[in-house]
PDB file of C-alpha atoms in Angstrom:
ATOM      1  CA  MET A   1      91.104 100.031 104.905  1.00  0.00           C
ATOM      2  CA  SER A   2      92.356 100.186 101.439  1.00  0.00           C
ATOM      3  CA  ALA A   3      95.380 100.612  99.612  1.00  0.00           C
ATOM      4  CA  GLN A   4      95.184 104.040 100.650  1.00  0.00           C
ATOM      5  CA  GLN A   5      95.887 103.541 104.190  1.00  0.00           C
ATOM      6  CA  LEU A   6      97.096 105.224 107.107  1.00  0.00           C
ATOM      7  CA  LEU A   7      98.480 102.559 109.292  1.00  0.00           C
ATOM      8  CA  ASP A   8      98.856 105.754 111.408  1.00  0.00           C
ATOM      9  CA  LEU A   9      95.085 106.179 112.000  1.00  0.00           C
ATOM     10  CA  PHE A  10      96.048 107.599 115.497  1.00  0.00           C
ATOM     11  CA  ASN A  11      99.178 109.443 114.344  1.00  0.00           C
ATOM     12  CA  GLN A  12      98.649 113.180 114.399  1.00  0.00           C
ATOM     13  CA  HIS A  13     101.191 113.859 111.863  1.00  0.00           C
ATOM     14  CA  TYR A  14     100.275 112.829 108.219  1.00  0.00           C
ATOM     15  CA  ASP A  15     102.650 111.905 105.490  1.00  0.00           C
ATOM     16  CA  PHE A  16     102.967 109.687 102.496  1.00  0.00           C
ATOM     17  CA  ASN A  17     105.462 107.446 104.043  1.00  0.00           C
ATOM     18  CA  SER A  18     102.950 106.130 106.700  1.00  0.00           C
ATOM     19  CA  PHE A  19     100.460 105.299 103.835  1.00  0.00           C
ATOM     20  CA  ILE A  20     100.124 101.875 102.376  1.00  0.00           C
ATOM     21  CA  ALA A  21     100.129 102.663  98.635  1.00  0.00           C
ATOM     22  CA  SER A  22      99.590  99.040  97.304  1.00  0.00           C
ATOM     23  CA  GLY A  23      97.664  99.393  94.199  1.00  0.00           C
ATOM     24  CA  ASN A  24      97.352 103.138  94.393  1.00  0.00           C
ATOM     25  CA  GLU A  25     101.023 103.907  93.664  1.00  0.00           C
ATOM     26  CA  ILE A  26      99.947 106.099  90.643  1.00  0.00           C
ATOM     27  CA  THR A  27      97.503 108.226  92.835  1.00  0.00           C
ATOM     28  CA  VAL A  28     100.176 108.757  95.526  1.00  0.00           C
ATOM     29  CA  ALA A  29     102.916 109.655  93.096  1.00  0.00           C
ATOM     30  CA  ASN A  30     100.731 112.124  91.235  1.00  0.00           C
ATOM     31  CA  LEU A  31      99.697 113.829  94.663  1.00  0.00           C
ATOM     32  CA  GLN A  32     103.417 114.215  95.657  1.00  0.00           C
ATOM     33  CA  SER A  33     104.380 115.522  92.229  1.00  0.00           C
ATOM     34  CA  PHE A  34     101.957 118.353  92.141  1.00  0.00           C
ATOM     35  CA  THR A  35     101.633 118.144  88.597  1.00  0.00           C
ATOM     36  CA  ASN A  36      97.804 118.610  88.139  1.00  0.00           C
ATOM     37  CA  GLN A  37      95.953 121.643  89.340  1.00  0.00           C
ATOM     38  CA  PHE A  38      92.799 119.763  90.174  1.00  0.00           C
ATOM     39  CA  THR A  39      92.735 116.392  91.509  1.00  0.00           C
ATOM     40  CA  HIS A  40      89.915 114.421  92.985  1.00  0.00           C
ATOM     41  CA  ILE A  41      90.029 111.149  94.912  1.00  0.00           C
ATOM     42  CA  TYR A  42      87.138 108.963  96.116  1.00  0.00           C
ATOM     43  CA  GLY A  43      86.845 105.838  98.433  1.00  0.00           C
ATOM     44  CA  GLU A  44      84.736 104.581 101.176  1.00  0.00           C
ATOM     45  CA  HIS A  45      84.951 105.829 104.751  1.00  0.00           C
ATOM     46  CA  LEU A  46      88.120 105.033 106.353  1.00  0.00           C
ATOM     47  CA  THR A  47      90.037 104.191 103.306  1.00  0.00           C
ATOM     48  CA  GLY A  48      92.668 106.813 103.786  1.00  0.00           C
ATOM     49  CA  LYS A  49      91.383 109.841 101.692  1.00  0.00           C
ATOM     50  CA  THR A  50      91.786 112.229 104.822  1.00  0.00           C
ATOM     51  CA  HIS A  51      95.297 110.884 105.408  1.00  0.00           C
ATOM     52  CA  LEU A  52      96.175 111.602 101.627  1.00  0.00           C
ATOM     53  CA  LEU A  53      94.707 115.090 101.724  1.00  0.00           C
ATOM     54  CA  LYS A  54      96.493 115.951 104.985  1.00  0.00           C
ATOM     55  CA  SER A  55      99.652 114.524 103.573  1.00  0.00           C
ATOM     56  CA  TRP A  56      99.485 116.516 100.533  1.00  0.00           C
ATOM     57  CA  VAL A  57      98.846 119.879 102.621  1.00  0.00           C
ATOM     58  CA  ASN A  58     101.859 118.849 104.858  1.00  0.00           C
ATOM     59  CA  LEU A  59     104.136 118.233 101.885  1.00  0.00           C
ATOM     60  CA  ALA A  60     103.216 121.605 100.357  1.00  0.00           C
ATOM     61  CA  SER A  61     103.785 123.206 103.651  1.00  0.00           C
ATOM     62  CA  GLY A  62     107.213 121.589 104.000  1.00  0.00           C
ATOM     63  CA  ARG A  63     108.151 123.064 100.710  1.00  0.00           C
ATOM     64  CA  ARG A  64     107.313 126.530 101.930  1.00  0.00           C
ATOM     65  CA  GLN A  65     103.953 126.716 100.161  1.00  0.00           C
ATOM     66  CA  ASN A  66     100.904 128.061 102.016  1.00  0.00           C
ATOM     67  CA  ALA A  67      98.437 125.137 102.248  1.00  0.00           C
ATOM     68  CA  ILE A  68      95.312 124.498 104.103  1.00  0.00           C
ATOM     69  CA  TYR A  69      93.065 121.466 104.743  1.00  0.00           C
ATOM     70  CA  HIS A  70      89.184 121.828 105.150  1.00  0.00           C
ATOM     71  CA  ASP A  71      86.688 119.052 106.049  1.00  0.00           C
ATOM     72  CA  ALA A  72      83.305 119.592 104.278  1.00  0.00           C
ATOM     73  CA  LEU A  73      81.663 118.011 107.332  1.00  0.00           C
ATOM     74  CA  GLU A  74      82.938 120.948 109.329  1.00  0.00           C
ATOM     75  CA  LEU A  75      82.872 123.579 106.908  1.00  0.00           C
ATOM     76  CA  SER A  76      80.304 126.379 106.846  1.00  0.00           C
ATOM     77  CA  THR A  77      79.232 128.092 103.705  1.00  0.00           C
ATOM     78  CA  GLU A  78      80.655 131.407 104.901  1.00  0.00           C
ATOM     79  CA  GLN A  79      84.033 129.638 105.451  1.00  0.00           C
ATOM     80  CA  LEU A  80      84.111 128.092 102.140  1.00  0.00           C
ATOM     81  CA  SER A  81      83.235 131.350 100.461  1.00  0.00           C
ATOM     82  CA  ASN A  82      86.029 133.202 102.229  1.00  0.00           C
ATOM     83  CA  ILE A  83      88.980 130.713 101.352  1.00  0.00           C
ATOM     84  CA  ASN A  84      91.569 133.194 100.247  1.00  0.00           C
ATOM     85  CA  LEU A  85      93.508 132.197  97.063  1.00  0.00           C
ATOM     86  CA  ASP A  86      96.044 134.925  97.568  1.00  0.00           C
ATOM     87  CA  GLU A  87      96.928 133.337 100.969  1.00  0.00           C
ATOM     88  CA  TYR A  88      96.555 129.767 100.277  1.00  0.00           C
ATOM     89  CA  ARG A  89      98.094 128.356  96.950  1.00  0.00           C
ATOM     90  CA  PHE A  90      97.431 124.631  98.015  1.00  0.00           C
ATOM     91  CA  ILE A  91      93.717 123.976  99.080  1.00  0.00           C
ATOM     92  CA  ALA A  92      92.344 120.410 100.062  1.00  0.00           C
ATOM     93  CA  VAL A  93      88.641 120.089 100.612  1.00  0.00           C
ATOM     94  CA  ASP A  94      87.492 116.755 102.092  1.00  0.00           C
ATOM     95  CA  ASN A  95      84.186 114.840 101.872  1.00  0.00           C
ATOM     96  CA  ILE A  96      82.732 117.174  99.267  1.00  0.00           C
ATOM     97  CA  ASP A  97      79.905 114.762  98.624  1.00  0.00           C
ATOM     98  CA  THR A  98      78.348 116.181 101.908  1.00  0.00           C
ATOM     99  CA  LEU A  99      78.270 119.672 100.979  1.00  0.00           C
ATOM    100  CA  SER A 100      74.947 121.618 100.818  1.00  0.00           C
ATOM    101  CA  GLU A 101      73.616 123.081  97.605  1.00  0.00           C
ATOM    102  CA  ASP A 102      74.892 126.514  98.522  1.00  0.00           C
ATOM    103  CA  GLN A 103      78.308 125.197  99.577  1.00  0.00           C
ATOM    104  CA  GLN A 104      78.511 123.278  96.197  1.00  0.00           C
ATOM    105  CA  ILE A 105      77.939 126.620  94.372  1.00  0.00           C
ATOM    106  CA  GLU A 106      80.734 128.195  96.540  1.00  0.00           C
ATOM    107  CA  LEU A 107      83.049 125.414  95.623  1.00  0.00           C
ATOM    108  CA  PHE A 108      82.136 125.720  92.001  1.00  0.00           C
ATOM    109  CA  ASP A 109      82.989 129.387  92.188  1.00  0.00           C
ATOM    110  CA  LEU A 110      86.262 128.665  93.783  1.00  0.00           C
ATOM    111  CA  PHE A 111      87.025 126.444  90.853  1.00  0.00           C
ATOM    112  CA  ASN A 112      86.054 129.054  88.348  1.00  0.00           C
ATOM    113  CA  HIS A 113      87.957 131.632  89.999  1.00  0.00           C
ATOM    114  CA  ILE A 114      91.163 129.564  89.698  1.00  0.00           C
ATOM    115  CA  LYS A 115      90.667 128.409  86.158  1.00  0.00           C
ATOM    116  CA  LEU A 116      89.108 131.465  84.532  1.00  0.00           C
ATOM    117  CA  ASN A 117      91.676 133.793  85.909  1.00  0.00           C
ATOM    118  CA  ASN A 118      94.655 131.523  85.111  1.00  0.00           C
ATOM    119  CA  ARG A 119      95.617 131.335  88.778  1.00  0.00           C
ATOM    120  CA  ASP A 120      98.365 128.825  89.917  1.00  0.00           C
ATOM    121  CA  ASN A 121      96.541 127.617  92.918  1.00  0.00           C
ATOM    122  CA  TYR A 122      95.901 123.844  93.313  1.00  0.00           C
ATOM    123  CA  LEU A 123      92.767 122.385  94.511  1.00  0.00           C
ATOM    124  CA  LEU A 124      92.437 118.634  95.693  1.00  0.00           C
ATOM    125  CA  THR A 125      89.044 117.308  96.660  1.00  0.00           C
ATOM    126  CA  SER A 126      87.657 113.955  97.907  1.00  0.00           C
ATOM    127  CA  SER A 127      84.424 112.147  98.193  1.00  0.00           C
ATOM    128  CA  THR A 128      83.287 108.859  99.810  1.00  0.00           C
ATOM    129  CA  ILE A 129      81.491 107.616  96.513  1.00  0.00           C
ATOM    130  CA  ASN A 130      82.116 108.058  92.784  1.00  0.00           C
ATOM    131  CA  LEU A 131      80.609 111.499  91.814  1.00  0.00           C
ATOM    132  CA  ASN A 132      78.978 109.874  88.983  1.00  0.00           C
ATOM    133  CA  ASN A 133      76.738 108.071  91.693  1.00  0.00           C
ATOM    134  CA  SER A 134      76.392 111.279  93.646  1.00  0.00           C
ATOM    135  CA  LYS A 135      73.821 114.158  93.801  1.00  0.00           C
ATOM    136  CA  ILE A 136      76.665 116.949  93.236  1.00  0.00           C
ATOM    137  CA  ARG A 137      75.626 119.594  90.874  1.00  0.00           C
ATOM    138  CA  ILE A 138      76.385 118.777  87.254  1.00  0.00           C
ATOM    139  CA  ASP A 139      78.419 122.145  86.819  1.00  0.00           C
ATOM    140  CA  LEU A 140      80.546 121.267  89.863  1.00  0.00           C
ATOM    141  CA  LYS A 141      81.119 117.662  88.552  1.00  0.00           C
ATOM    142  CA  THR A 142      82.478 119.173  85.151  1.00  0.00           C
ATOM    143  CA  ARG A 143      84.814 121.222  86.868  1.00  0.00           C
ATOM    144  CA  ILE A 144      86.121 118.431  89.027  1.00  0.00           C
ATOM    145  CA  TYR A 145      86.190 116.088  86.027  1.00  0.00           C
ATOM    146  CA  SER A 146      88.452 118.669  84.173  1.00  0.00           C
ATOM    147  CA  GLY A 147      91.172 117.413  86.440  1.00  0.00           C
ATOM    148  CA  LEU A 148      92.343 113.948  87.367  1.00  0.00           C
ATOM    149  CA  VAL A 149      89.986 111.680  89.213  1.00  0.00           C
ATOM    150  CA  PHE A 150      91.355 108.716  91.066  1.00  0.00           C
ATOM    151  CA  GLY A 151      89.428 105.844  92.869  1.00  0.00           C
ATOM    152  CA  LEU A 152      91.080 104.173  95.809  1.00  0.00           C
ATOM    153  CA  LYS A 153      91.743 100.564  95.326  1.00  0.00           C
ATOM    154  CA  ASN A 154      91.294  98.095  98.262  1.00  0.00           C
ATOM    155  CA  LEU A 155      94.085  95.944  99.723  1.00  0.00           C
ATOM    156  CA  ASN A 156      94.131  92.250  98.968  1.00  0.00           C
ATOM    157  CA  GLU A 157      93.954  89.700 101.824  1.00  0.00           C
ATOM    158  CA  SER A 158      97.674  89.122 102.207  1.00  0.00           C
ATOM    159  CA  GLU A 159      98.407  93.039 102.197  1.00  0.00           C
ATOM    160  CA  LEU A 160      95.609  93.648 104.685  1.00  0.00           C
ATOM    161  CA  LEU A 161      97.207  91.002 106.976  1.00  0.00           C
ATOM    162  CA  ASN A 162     100.609  92.297 106.718  1.00  0.00           C
ATOM    163  CA  ALA A 163      99.459  95.886 107.478  1.00  0.00           C
ATOM    164  CA  LEU A 164      97.441  94.389 110.698  1.00  0.00           C
ATOM    165  CA  ILE A 165     100.591  92.443 111.907  1.00  0.00           C
ATOM    166  CA  ILE A 166     102.831  95.591 111.346  1.00  0.00           C
ATOM    167  CA  TYR A 167     100.168  97.774 113.229  1.00  0.00           C
ATOM    168  CA  SER A 168      99.776  95.198 116.110  1.00  0.00           C
ATOM    169  CA  ASN A 169     103.567  94.959 116.546  1.00  0.00           C
ATOM    170  CA  ARG A 170     104.164  98.679 116.542  1.00  0.00           C
ATOM    171  CA  GLU A 171     101.473  99.244 119.117  1.00  0.00           C
ATOM    172  CA  GLY A 172     102.584  96.356 121.261  1.00  0.00           C
ATOM    173  CA  ILE A 173      99.257  94.460 120.873  1.00  0.00           C
ATOM    174  CA  LYS A 174      99.808  90.701 121.436  1.00  0.00           C
ATOM    175  CA  ILE A 175      97.401  89.158 118.714  1.00  0.00           C
ATOM    176  CA  GLY A 176      98.137  86.083 116.674  1.00  0.00           C
ATOM    177  CA  GLU A 177      97.937  85.586 112.963  1.00  0.00           C
ATOM    178  CA  ALA A 178      95.033  83.094 113.306  1.00  0.00           C
ATOM    179  CA  GLU A 179      92.968  85.674 115.237  1.00  0.00           C
ATOM    180  CA  LEU A 180      93.978  88.294 112.569  1.00  0.00           C
ATOM    181  CA  LYS A 181      92.723  85.975 109.855  1.00  0.00           C
ATOM    182  CA  TYR A 182      89.588  85.354 111.699  1.00  0.00           C
ATOM    183  CA  LEU A 183      89.066  89.018 111.657  1.00  0.00           C
ATOM    184  CA  LEU A 184      89.584  89.436 107.753  1.00  0.00           C
ATOM    185  CA  HIS A 185      87.216  86.459 107.266  1.00  0.00           C
ATOM    186  CA  HIS A 186      84.321  87.518 109.668  1.00  0.00           C
ATOM    187  CA  TYR A 187      84.359  91.264 109.849  1.00  0.00           C
ATOM    188  CA  THR A 188      85.469  93.662 107.108  1.00  0.00           C
ATOM    189  CA  ARG A 189      88.196  94.424 104.603  1.00  0.00           C
ATOM    190  CA  ASN A 190      88.350  98.185 105.633  1.00  0.00           C
ATOM    191  CA  LEU A 191      91.641  98.663 107.378  1.00  0.00           C
ATOM    192  CA  GLY A 192      90.496 101.614 109.339  1.00  0.00           C
ATOM    193  CA  LYS A 193      87.547  99.662 110.784  1.00  0.00           C
ATOM    194  CA  LEU A 194      89.816  96.645 111.432  1.00  0.00           C
ATOM    195  CA  ILE A 195      92.319  98.765 113.514  1.00  0.00           C
ATOM    196  CA  GLN A 196      89.485 100.264 115.460  1.00  0.00           C
ATOM    197  CA  LEU A 197      88.343  96.722 116.300  1.00  0.00           C
ATOM    198  CA  ILE A 198      91.810  95.638 117.243  1.00  0.00           C
ATOM    199  CA  GLN A 199      92.019  98.553 119.534  1.00  0.00           C
ATOM    200  CA  LYS A 200      88.661  97.576 121.172  1.00  0.00           C
ATOM    201  CA  VAL A 201      89.630  93.913 121.590  1.00  0.00           C
ATOM    202  CA  SER A 202      92.987  94.878 122.871  1.00  0.00           C
ATOM    203  CA  ASN A 203      91.397  97.229 125.438  1.00  0.00           C
ATOM    204  CA  SER A 204      88.972  94.358 126.470  1.00  0.00           C
ATOM    205  CA  ALA A 205      91.755  91.942 126.976  1.00  0.00           C
ATOM    206  CA  LEU A 206      93.701  94.263 129.157  1.00  0.00           C
ATOM    207  CA  ALA A 207      90.562  95.035 131.258  1.00  0.00           C
ATOM    208  CA  LEU A 208      89.824  91.205 131.699  1.00  0.00           C
ATOM    209  CA  LYS A 209      93.652  90.438 132.029  1.00  0.00           C
ATOM    210  CA  LYS A 210      93.288  87.749 129.383  1.00  0.00           C
ATOM    211  CA  ALA A 211      94.925  87.014 126.006  1.00  0.00           C
ATOM    212  CA  ILE A 212      93.359  87.963 122.753  1.00  0.00           C
ATOM    213  CA  THR A 213      91.350  84.924 121.561  1.00  0.00           C
ATOM    214  CA  ILE A 214      88.712  84.181 118.790  1.00  0.00           C
ATOM    215  CA  PRO A 215      86.100  83.919 121.617  1.00  0.00           C
ATOM    216  CA  LEU A 216      87.012  87.416 122.822  1.00  0.00           C
ATOM    217  CA  ILE A 217      86.967  88.796 119.339  1.00  0.00           C
ATOM    218  CA  LYS A 218      83.371  87.285 118.857  1.00  0.00           C
ATOM    219  CA  GLN A 219      82.254  89.038 122.053  1.00  0.00           C
ATOM    220  CA  ASN A 220      83.441  92.318 120.660  1.00  0.00           C
ATOM    221  CA  LEU A 221      82.077  91.619 117.232  1.00  0.00           C
ATOM    222  CA  ASN A 222      78.578  91.020 118.628  1.00  0.00           C
TER     223      ASN A 222
END
């Protein structure tokens, strides 16, 4: 993925230590410091947004703060309207660019309730695109932009290659540097998608009882 990665795409425990922060050090430091009440991050699918939001919630929980993570893709309007600010001080809402009109109104009301009542709740949100290019309500955008907004930056080729080498070694996947470079040049620069493909190729190699080669990679790309 991007500099925002979770090498631990398949790790159930999310923390900032398993996130590749290259190029996104300021974003990560800001999230870890809890210095801003409202923060929004955006980046394409599988760039590590969910990893960061869950790491933020886990860090708050580890400091004995009540924190909760919600994914807008699985969140009903009723659930959003029933978020209890007395129960949860730290609230993360992922993928807000997928919210319906009614859900956007509920999220706007949540912002307002925190802001206008001088509450000490913290709200972290994310989207797959820059909200300036989205159909999110103007009033909600205004509330979000009253805080800090960070766009996640992509890893460069050498950083991506290093991340893939670390991942492959850790998972015991025998794949050469030449094969990894082939993937980088012929597939995508999205770390999450690269990791998924490496797993797919590894499973194919195991099933066929063959080594991972460029021809095998080509088969899986097709």
